[in-house]
PDB file of C-alpha atoms and ligand atoms in Angstrom:
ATOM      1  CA  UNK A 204      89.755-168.200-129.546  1.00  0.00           C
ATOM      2  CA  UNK A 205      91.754-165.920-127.196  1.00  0.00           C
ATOM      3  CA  UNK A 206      93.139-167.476-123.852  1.00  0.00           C
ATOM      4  CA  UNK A 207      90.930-164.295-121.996  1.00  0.00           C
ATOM      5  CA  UNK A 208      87.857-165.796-123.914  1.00  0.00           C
ATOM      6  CA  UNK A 209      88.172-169.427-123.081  1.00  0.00           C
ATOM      7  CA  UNK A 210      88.676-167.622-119.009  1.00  0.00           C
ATOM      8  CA  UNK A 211      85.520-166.456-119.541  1.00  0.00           C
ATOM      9  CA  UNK A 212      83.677-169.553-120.969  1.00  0.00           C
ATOM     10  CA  UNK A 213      85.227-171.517-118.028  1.00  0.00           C
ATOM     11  CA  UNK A 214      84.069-169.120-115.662  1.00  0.00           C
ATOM     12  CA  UNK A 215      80.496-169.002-116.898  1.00  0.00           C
ATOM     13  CA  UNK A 216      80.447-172.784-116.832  1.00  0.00           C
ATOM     14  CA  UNK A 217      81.357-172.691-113.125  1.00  0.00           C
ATOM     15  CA  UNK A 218      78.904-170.034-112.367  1.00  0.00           C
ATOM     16  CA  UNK A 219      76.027-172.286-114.186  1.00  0.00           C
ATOM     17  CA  UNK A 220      77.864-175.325-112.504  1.00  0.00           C
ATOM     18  CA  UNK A 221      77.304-173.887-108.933  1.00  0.00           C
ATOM     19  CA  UNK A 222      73.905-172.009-109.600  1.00  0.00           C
ATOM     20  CA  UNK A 223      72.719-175.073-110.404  1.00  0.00           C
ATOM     21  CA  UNK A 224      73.634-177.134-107.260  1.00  0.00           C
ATOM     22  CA  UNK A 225      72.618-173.654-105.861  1.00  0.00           C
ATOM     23  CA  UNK A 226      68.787-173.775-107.297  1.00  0.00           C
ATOM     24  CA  UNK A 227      68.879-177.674-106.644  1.00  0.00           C
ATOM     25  CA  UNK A 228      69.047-177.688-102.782  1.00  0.00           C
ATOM     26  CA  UNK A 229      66.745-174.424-102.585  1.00  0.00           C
ATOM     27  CA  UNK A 230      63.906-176.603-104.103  1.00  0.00           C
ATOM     28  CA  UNK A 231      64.871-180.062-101.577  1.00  0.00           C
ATOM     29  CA  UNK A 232      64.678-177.582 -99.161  1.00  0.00           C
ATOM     30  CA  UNK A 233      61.305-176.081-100.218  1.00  0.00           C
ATOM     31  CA  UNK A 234      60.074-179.802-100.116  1.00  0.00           C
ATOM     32  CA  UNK A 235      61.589-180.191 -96.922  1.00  0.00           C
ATOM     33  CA  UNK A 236      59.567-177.621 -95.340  1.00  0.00           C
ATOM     34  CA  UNK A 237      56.160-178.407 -97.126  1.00  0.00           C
ATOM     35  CA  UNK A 238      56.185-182.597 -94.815  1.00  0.00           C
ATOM     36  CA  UNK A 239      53.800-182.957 -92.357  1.00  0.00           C
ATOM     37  CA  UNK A 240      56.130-182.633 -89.321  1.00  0.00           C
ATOM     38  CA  UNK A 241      55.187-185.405 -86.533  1.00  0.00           C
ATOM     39  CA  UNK A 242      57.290-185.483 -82.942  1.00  0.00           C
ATOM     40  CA  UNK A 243      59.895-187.798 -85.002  1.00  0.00           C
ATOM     41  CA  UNK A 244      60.696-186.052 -88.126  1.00  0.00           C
ATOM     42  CA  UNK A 245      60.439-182.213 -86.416  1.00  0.00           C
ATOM     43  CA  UNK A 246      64.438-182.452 -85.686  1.00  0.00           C
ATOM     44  CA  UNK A 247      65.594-183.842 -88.592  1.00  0.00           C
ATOM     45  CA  UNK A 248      63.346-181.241 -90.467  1.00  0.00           C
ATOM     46  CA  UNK A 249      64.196-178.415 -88.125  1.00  0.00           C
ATOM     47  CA  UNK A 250      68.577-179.355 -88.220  1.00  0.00           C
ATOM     48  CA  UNK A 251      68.321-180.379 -91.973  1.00  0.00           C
ATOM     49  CA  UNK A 252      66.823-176.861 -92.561  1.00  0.00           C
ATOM     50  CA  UNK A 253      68.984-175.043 -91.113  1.00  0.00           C
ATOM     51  CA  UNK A 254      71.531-176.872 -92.985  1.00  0.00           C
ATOM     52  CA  UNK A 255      70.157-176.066 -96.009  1.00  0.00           C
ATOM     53  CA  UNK A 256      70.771-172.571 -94.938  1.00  0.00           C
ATOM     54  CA  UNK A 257      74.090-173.208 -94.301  1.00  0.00           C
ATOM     55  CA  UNK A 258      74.847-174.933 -97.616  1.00  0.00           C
ATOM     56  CA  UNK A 259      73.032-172.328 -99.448  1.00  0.00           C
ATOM     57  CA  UNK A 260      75.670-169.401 -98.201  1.00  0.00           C
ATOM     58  CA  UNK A 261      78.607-171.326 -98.862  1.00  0.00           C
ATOM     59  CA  UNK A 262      78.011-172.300-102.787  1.00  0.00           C
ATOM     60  CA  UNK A 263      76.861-167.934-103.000  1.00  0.00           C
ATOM     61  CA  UNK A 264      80.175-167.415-101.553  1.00  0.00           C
ATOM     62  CA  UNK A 265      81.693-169.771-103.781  1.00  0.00           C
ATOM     63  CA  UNK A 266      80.071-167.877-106.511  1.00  0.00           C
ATOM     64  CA  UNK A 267      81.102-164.539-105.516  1.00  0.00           C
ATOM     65  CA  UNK A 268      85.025-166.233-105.668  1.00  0.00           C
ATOM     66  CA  UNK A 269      84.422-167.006-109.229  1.00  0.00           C
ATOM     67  CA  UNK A 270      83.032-164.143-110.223  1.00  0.00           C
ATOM     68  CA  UNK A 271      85.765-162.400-108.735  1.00  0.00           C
ATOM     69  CA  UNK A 272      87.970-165.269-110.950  1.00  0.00           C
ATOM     70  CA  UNK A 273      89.105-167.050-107.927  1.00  0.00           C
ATOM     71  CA  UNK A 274      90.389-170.472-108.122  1.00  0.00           C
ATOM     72  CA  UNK A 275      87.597-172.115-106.143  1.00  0.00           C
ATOM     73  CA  UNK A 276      89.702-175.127-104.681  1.00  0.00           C
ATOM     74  CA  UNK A 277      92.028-172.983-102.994  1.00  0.00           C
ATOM     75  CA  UNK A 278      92.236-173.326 -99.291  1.00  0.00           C
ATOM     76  CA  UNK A 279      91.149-169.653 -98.402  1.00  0.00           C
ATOM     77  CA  UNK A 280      88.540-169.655-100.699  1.00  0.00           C
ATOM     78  CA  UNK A 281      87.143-173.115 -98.845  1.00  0.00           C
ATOM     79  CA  UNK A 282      87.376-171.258 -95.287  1.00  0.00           C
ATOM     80  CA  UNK A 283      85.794-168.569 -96.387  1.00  0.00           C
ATOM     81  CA  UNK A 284      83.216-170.661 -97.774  1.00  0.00           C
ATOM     82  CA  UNK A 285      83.165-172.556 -94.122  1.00  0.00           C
ATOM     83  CA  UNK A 286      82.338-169.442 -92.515  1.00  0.00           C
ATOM     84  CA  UNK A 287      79.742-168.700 -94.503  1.00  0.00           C
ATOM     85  CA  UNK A 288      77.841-172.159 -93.750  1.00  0.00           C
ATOM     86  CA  UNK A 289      78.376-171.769 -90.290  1.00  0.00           C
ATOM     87  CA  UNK A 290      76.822-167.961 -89.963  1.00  0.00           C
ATOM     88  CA  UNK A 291      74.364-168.480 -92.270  1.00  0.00           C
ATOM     89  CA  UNK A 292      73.431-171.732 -90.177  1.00  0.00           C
ATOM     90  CA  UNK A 293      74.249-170.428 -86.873  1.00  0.00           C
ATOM     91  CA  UNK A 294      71.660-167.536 -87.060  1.00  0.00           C
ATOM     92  CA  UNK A 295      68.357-169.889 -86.509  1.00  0.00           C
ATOM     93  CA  UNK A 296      69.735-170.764 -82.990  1.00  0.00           C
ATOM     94  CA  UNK A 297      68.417-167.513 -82.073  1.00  0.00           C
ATOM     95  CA  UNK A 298      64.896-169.274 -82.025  1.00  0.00           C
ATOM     96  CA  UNK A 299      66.213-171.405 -79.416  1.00  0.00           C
ATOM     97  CA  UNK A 300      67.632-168.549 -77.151  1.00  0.00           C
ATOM     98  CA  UNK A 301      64.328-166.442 -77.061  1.00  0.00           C
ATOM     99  CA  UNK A 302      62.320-169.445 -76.548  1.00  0.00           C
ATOM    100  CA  UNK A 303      64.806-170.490 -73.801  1.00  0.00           C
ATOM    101  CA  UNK A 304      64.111-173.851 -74.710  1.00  0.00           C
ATOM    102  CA  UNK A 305      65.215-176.613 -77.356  1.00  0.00           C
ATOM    103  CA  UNK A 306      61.742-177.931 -77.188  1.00  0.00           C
ATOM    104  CA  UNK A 307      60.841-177.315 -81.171  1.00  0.00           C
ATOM    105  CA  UNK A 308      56.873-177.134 -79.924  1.00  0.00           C
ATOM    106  CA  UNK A 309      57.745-174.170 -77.615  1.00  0.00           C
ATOM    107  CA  UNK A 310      60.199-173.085 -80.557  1.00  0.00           C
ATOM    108  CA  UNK A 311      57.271-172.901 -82.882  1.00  0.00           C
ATOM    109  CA  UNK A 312      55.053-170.602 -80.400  1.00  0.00           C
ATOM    110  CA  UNK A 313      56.872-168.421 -80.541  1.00  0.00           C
ATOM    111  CA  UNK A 314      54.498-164.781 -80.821  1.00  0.00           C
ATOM    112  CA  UNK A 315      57.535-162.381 -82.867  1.00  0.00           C
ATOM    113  CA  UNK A 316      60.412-163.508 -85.544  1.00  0.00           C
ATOM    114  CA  UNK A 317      63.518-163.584 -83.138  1.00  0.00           C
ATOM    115  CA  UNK A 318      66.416-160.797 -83.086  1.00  0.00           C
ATOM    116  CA  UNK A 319      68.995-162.420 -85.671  1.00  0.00           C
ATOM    117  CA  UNK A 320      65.791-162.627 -88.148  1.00  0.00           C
ATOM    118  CA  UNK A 321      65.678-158.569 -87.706  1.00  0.00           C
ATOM    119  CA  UNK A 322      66.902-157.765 -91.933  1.00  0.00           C
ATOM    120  CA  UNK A 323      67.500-153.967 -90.713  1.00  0.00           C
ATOM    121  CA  UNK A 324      69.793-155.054 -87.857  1.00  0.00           C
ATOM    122  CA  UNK A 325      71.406-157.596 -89.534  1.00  0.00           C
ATOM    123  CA  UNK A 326      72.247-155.199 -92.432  1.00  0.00           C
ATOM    124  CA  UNK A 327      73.466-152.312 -90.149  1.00  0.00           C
ATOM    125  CA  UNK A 328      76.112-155.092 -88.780  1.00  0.00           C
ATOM    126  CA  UNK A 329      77.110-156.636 -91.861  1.00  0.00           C
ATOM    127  CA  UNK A 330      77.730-152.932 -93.090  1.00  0.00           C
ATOM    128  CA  UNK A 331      79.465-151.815 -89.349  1.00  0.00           C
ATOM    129  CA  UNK A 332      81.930-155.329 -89.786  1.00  0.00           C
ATOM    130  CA  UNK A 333      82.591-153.890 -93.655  1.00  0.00           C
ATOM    131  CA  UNK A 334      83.464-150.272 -91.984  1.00  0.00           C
ATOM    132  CA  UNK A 335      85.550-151.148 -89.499  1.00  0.00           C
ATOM    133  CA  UNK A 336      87.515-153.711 -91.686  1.00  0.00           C
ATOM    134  CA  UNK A 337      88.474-151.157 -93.840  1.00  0.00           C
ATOM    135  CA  UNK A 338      88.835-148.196 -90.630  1.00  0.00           C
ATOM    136  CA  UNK A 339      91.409-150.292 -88.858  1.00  0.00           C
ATOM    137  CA  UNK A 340      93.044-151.668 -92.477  1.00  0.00           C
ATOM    138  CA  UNK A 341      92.140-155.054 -91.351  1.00  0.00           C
ATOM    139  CA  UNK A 342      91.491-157.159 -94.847  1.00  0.00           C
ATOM    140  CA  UNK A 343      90.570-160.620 -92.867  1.00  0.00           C
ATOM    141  CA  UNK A 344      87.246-158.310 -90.908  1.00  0.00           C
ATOM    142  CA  UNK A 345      86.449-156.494 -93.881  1.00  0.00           C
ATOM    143  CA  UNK A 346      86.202-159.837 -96.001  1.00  0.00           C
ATOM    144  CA  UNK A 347      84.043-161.433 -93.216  1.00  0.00           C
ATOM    145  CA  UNK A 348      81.817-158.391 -93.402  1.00  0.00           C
ATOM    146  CA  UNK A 349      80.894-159.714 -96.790  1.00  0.00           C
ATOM    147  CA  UNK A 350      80.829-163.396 -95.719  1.00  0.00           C
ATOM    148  CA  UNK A 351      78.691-162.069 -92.768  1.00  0.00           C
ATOM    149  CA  UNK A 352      76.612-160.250 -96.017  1.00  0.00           C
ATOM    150  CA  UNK A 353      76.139-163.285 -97.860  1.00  0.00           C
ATOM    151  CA  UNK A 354      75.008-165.138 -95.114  1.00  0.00           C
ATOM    152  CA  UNK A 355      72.384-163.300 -93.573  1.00  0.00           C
ATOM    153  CA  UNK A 356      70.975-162.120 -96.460  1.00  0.00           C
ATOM    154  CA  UNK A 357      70.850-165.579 -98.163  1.00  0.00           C
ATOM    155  CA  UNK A 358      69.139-166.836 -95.062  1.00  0.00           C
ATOM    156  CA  UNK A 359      66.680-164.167 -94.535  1.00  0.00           C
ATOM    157  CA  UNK A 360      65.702-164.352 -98.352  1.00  0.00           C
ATOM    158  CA  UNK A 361      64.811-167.767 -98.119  1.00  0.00           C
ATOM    159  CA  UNK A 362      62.742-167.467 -95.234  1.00  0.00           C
ATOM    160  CA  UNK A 363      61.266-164.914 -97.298  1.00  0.00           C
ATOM    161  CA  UNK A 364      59.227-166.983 -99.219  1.00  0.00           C
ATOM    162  CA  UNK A 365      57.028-168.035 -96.150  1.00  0.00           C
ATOM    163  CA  UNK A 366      57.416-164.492 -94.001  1.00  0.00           C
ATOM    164  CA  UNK A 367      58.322-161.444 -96.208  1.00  0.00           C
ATOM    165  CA  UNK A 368      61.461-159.590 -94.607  1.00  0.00           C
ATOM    166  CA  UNK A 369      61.550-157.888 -91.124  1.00  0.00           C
ATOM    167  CA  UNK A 370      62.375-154.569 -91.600  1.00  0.00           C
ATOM    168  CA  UNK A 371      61.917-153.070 -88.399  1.00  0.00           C
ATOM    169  CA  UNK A 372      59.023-152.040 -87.488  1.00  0.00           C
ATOM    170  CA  UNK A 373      57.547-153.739 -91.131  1.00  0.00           C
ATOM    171  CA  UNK A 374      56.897-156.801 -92.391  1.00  0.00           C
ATOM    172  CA  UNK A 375      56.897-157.110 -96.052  1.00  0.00           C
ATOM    173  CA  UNK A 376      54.783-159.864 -97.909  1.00  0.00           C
ATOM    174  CA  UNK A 377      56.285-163.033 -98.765  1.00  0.00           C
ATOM    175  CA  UNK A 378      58.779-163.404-101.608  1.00  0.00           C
ATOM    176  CA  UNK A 379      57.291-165.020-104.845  1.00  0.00           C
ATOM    177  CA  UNK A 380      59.392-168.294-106.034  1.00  0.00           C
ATOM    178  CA  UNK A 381      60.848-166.579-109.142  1.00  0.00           C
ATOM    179  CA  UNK A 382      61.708-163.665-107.479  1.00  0.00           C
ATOM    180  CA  UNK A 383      63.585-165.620-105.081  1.00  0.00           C
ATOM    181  CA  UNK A 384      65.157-167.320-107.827  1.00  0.00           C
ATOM    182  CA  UNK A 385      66.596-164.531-109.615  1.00  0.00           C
ATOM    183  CA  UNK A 386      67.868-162.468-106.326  1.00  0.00           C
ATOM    184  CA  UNK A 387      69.632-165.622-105.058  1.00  0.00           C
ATOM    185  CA  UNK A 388      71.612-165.977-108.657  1.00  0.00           C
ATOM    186  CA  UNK A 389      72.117-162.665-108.727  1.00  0.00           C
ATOM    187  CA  UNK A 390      73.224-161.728-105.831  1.00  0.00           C
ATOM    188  CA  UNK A 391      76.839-163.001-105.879  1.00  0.00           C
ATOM    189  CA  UNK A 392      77.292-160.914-108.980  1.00  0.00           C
ATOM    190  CA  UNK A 393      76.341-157.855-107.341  1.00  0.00           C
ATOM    191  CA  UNK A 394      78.229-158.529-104.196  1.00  0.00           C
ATOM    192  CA  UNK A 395      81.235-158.929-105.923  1.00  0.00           C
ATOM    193  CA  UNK A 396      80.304-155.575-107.911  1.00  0.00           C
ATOM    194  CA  UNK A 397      80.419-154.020-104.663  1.00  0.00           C
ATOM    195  CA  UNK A 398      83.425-155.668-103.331  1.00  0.00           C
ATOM    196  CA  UNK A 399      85.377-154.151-106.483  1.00  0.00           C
ATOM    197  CA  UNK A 400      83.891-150.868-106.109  1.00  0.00           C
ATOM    198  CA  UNK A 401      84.513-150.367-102.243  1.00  0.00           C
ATOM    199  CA  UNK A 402      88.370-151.598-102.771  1.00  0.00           C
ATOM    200  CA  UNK A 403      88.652-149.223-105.842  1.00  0.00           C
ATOM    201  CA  UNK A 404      87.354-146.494-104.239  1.00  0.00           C
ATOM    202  CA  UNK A 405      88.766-147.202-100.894  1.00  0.00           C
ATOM    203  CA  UNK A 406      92.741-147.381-102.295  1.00  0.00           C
ATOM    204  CA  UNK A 407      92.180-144.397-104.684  1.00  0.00           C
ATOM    205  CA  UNK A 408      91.566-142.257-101.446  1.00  0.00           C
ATOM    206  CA  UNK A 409      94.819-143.605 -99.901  1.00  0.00           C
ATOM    207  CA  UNK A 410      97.685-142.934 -99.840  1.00  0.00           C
ATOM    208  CA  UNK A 411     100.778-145.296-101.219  1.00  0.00           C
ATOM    209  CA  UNK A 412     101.419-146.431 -97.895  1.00  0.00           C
ATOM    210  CA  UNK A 413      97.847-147.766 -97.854  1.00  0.00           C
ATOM    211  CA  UNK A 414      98.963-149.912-100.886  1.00  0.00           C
ATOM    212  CA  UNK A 415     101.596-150.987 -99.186  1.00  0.00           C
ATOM    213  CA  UNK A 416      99.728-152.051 -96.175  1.00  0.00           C
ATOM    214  CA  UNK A 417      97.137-153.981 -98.381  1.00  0.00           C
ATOM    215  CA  UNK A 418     100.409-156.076-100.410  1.00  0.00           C
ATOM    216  CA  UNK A 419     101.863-156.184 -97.294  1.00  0.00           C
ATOM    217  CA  UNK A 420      99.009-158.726 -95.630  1.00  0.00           C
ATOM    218  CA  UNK A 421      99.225-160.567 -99.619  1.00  0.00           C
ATOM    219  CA  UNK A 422      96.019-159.082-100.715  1.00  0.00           C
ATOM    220  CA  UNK A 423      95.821-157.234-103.863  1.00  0.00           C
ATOM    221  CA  UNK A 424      93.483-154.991-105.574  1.00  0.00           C
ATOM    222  CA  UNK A 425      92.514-158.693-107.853  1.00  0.00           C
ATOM    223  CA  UNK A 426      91.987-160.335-104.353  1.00  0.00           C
ATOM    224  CA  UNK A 427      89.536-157.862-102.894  1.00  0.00           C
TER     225      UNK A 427
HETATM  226 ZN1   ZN B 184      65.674-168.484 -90.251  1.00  0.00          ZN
END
């Protein structure tokens, strides 16, 4: 067996590895969602969710790393992986700032899915932060773009299963379970795909110097 082959084996294994833990805390988190919430248990509920949303984002981002062949453990790939916990968690707080309130009963009445929950606008930044990374040759934004990617979209696809997506001005109809499987698994792959693509593309269209630039900030075209 070739030392590329046994690469490959390992990085399946991690992929399974992670999709695993991935698939594991989706369905805690299903149950988590289905208890009879009393005045008690709503905060735990409400913070553990969000959590959930939060740990979700960081083991896709972990998965885009390996697909990408990315030793996992290193420290970069762990920040990265940081950030992508805290936006993915971070965008439920937006409940809180149109209800004005941290009351989780005046939370819950709310009439419309607050701003951040908006898939369309959320897209059109993650895709604006991806832009301007690579417009102003700045790796670090144009990385977070994708963090920023990973993060909504993991979020809004689990709440997905109980409210469809918001695309402006429609609502679709709630994700089935094994469609929501097979996106979430997926997804890495494909955002890696595109990661490759837009980096390939991008440095064909530039010149040298562009190169240069890009192995200037220690970033090569097998980092991107
Ligand atoms: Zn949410």
């Amino acid at each position: 067996m070739t030392i590329k082959s046994n690469q490959w084996i390992i990085c399946e294994l991690k992929y399974l590895s992670i999709a695993s833990s991935l698939l594991v805390i989706s369905i805690f988190g299903d149950h988590l969602l289905s208890i009879k919430r009393t005045p008690v248990n709503s905060y735990v509920i409400a913070l553990t969710d969000t959590l959930i949303h939060g740990m979700i984002a960081s083991l896709s981002w972990l998965l885009v790393a390996v697909t990408k062949g990315q030793p996992i453990y290193e420290n970069i790939i762990l920040i990265e992986s940081l950030l992508a916990f805290m936006t993915a968690s971070a965008i439920d707080f937006d409940h809180v700032l149109e209800a004005r309130s941290f009351d989780l009963k005046i939370v819950s009445q709310l009439s419309d899915r607050p701003f951040l929950h908006n898939t369309s606008l959320m897209l059109s930044i993650s895709l604006s932060i991806i832009a301007i990374g690579l417009l102003r040759h700045n790796w670090l934004i144009h990385t977070y773009g994708w963090i920023f990617l990973t993060a909504i979209f993991t979020h809004h696809l689990r709440d997905a299963i109980r409210h469809g997506f918001w695309f402006y001005p429609f609502h679709t109809k709630p994700v089935p379970q094994w469609l929501y499987v097979l996106t979430l698994t997926s997804f890495p792959l494909i955002c890696s795909l595109l990661m490759n693509i837009v980096a390939k593309e991008w440095l064909e269209r530039h010149s040298i110097n562009d190169n240069i630039k890009y192995q200037a900030m220690d970033l090569n075209l097998e980092e991107v």
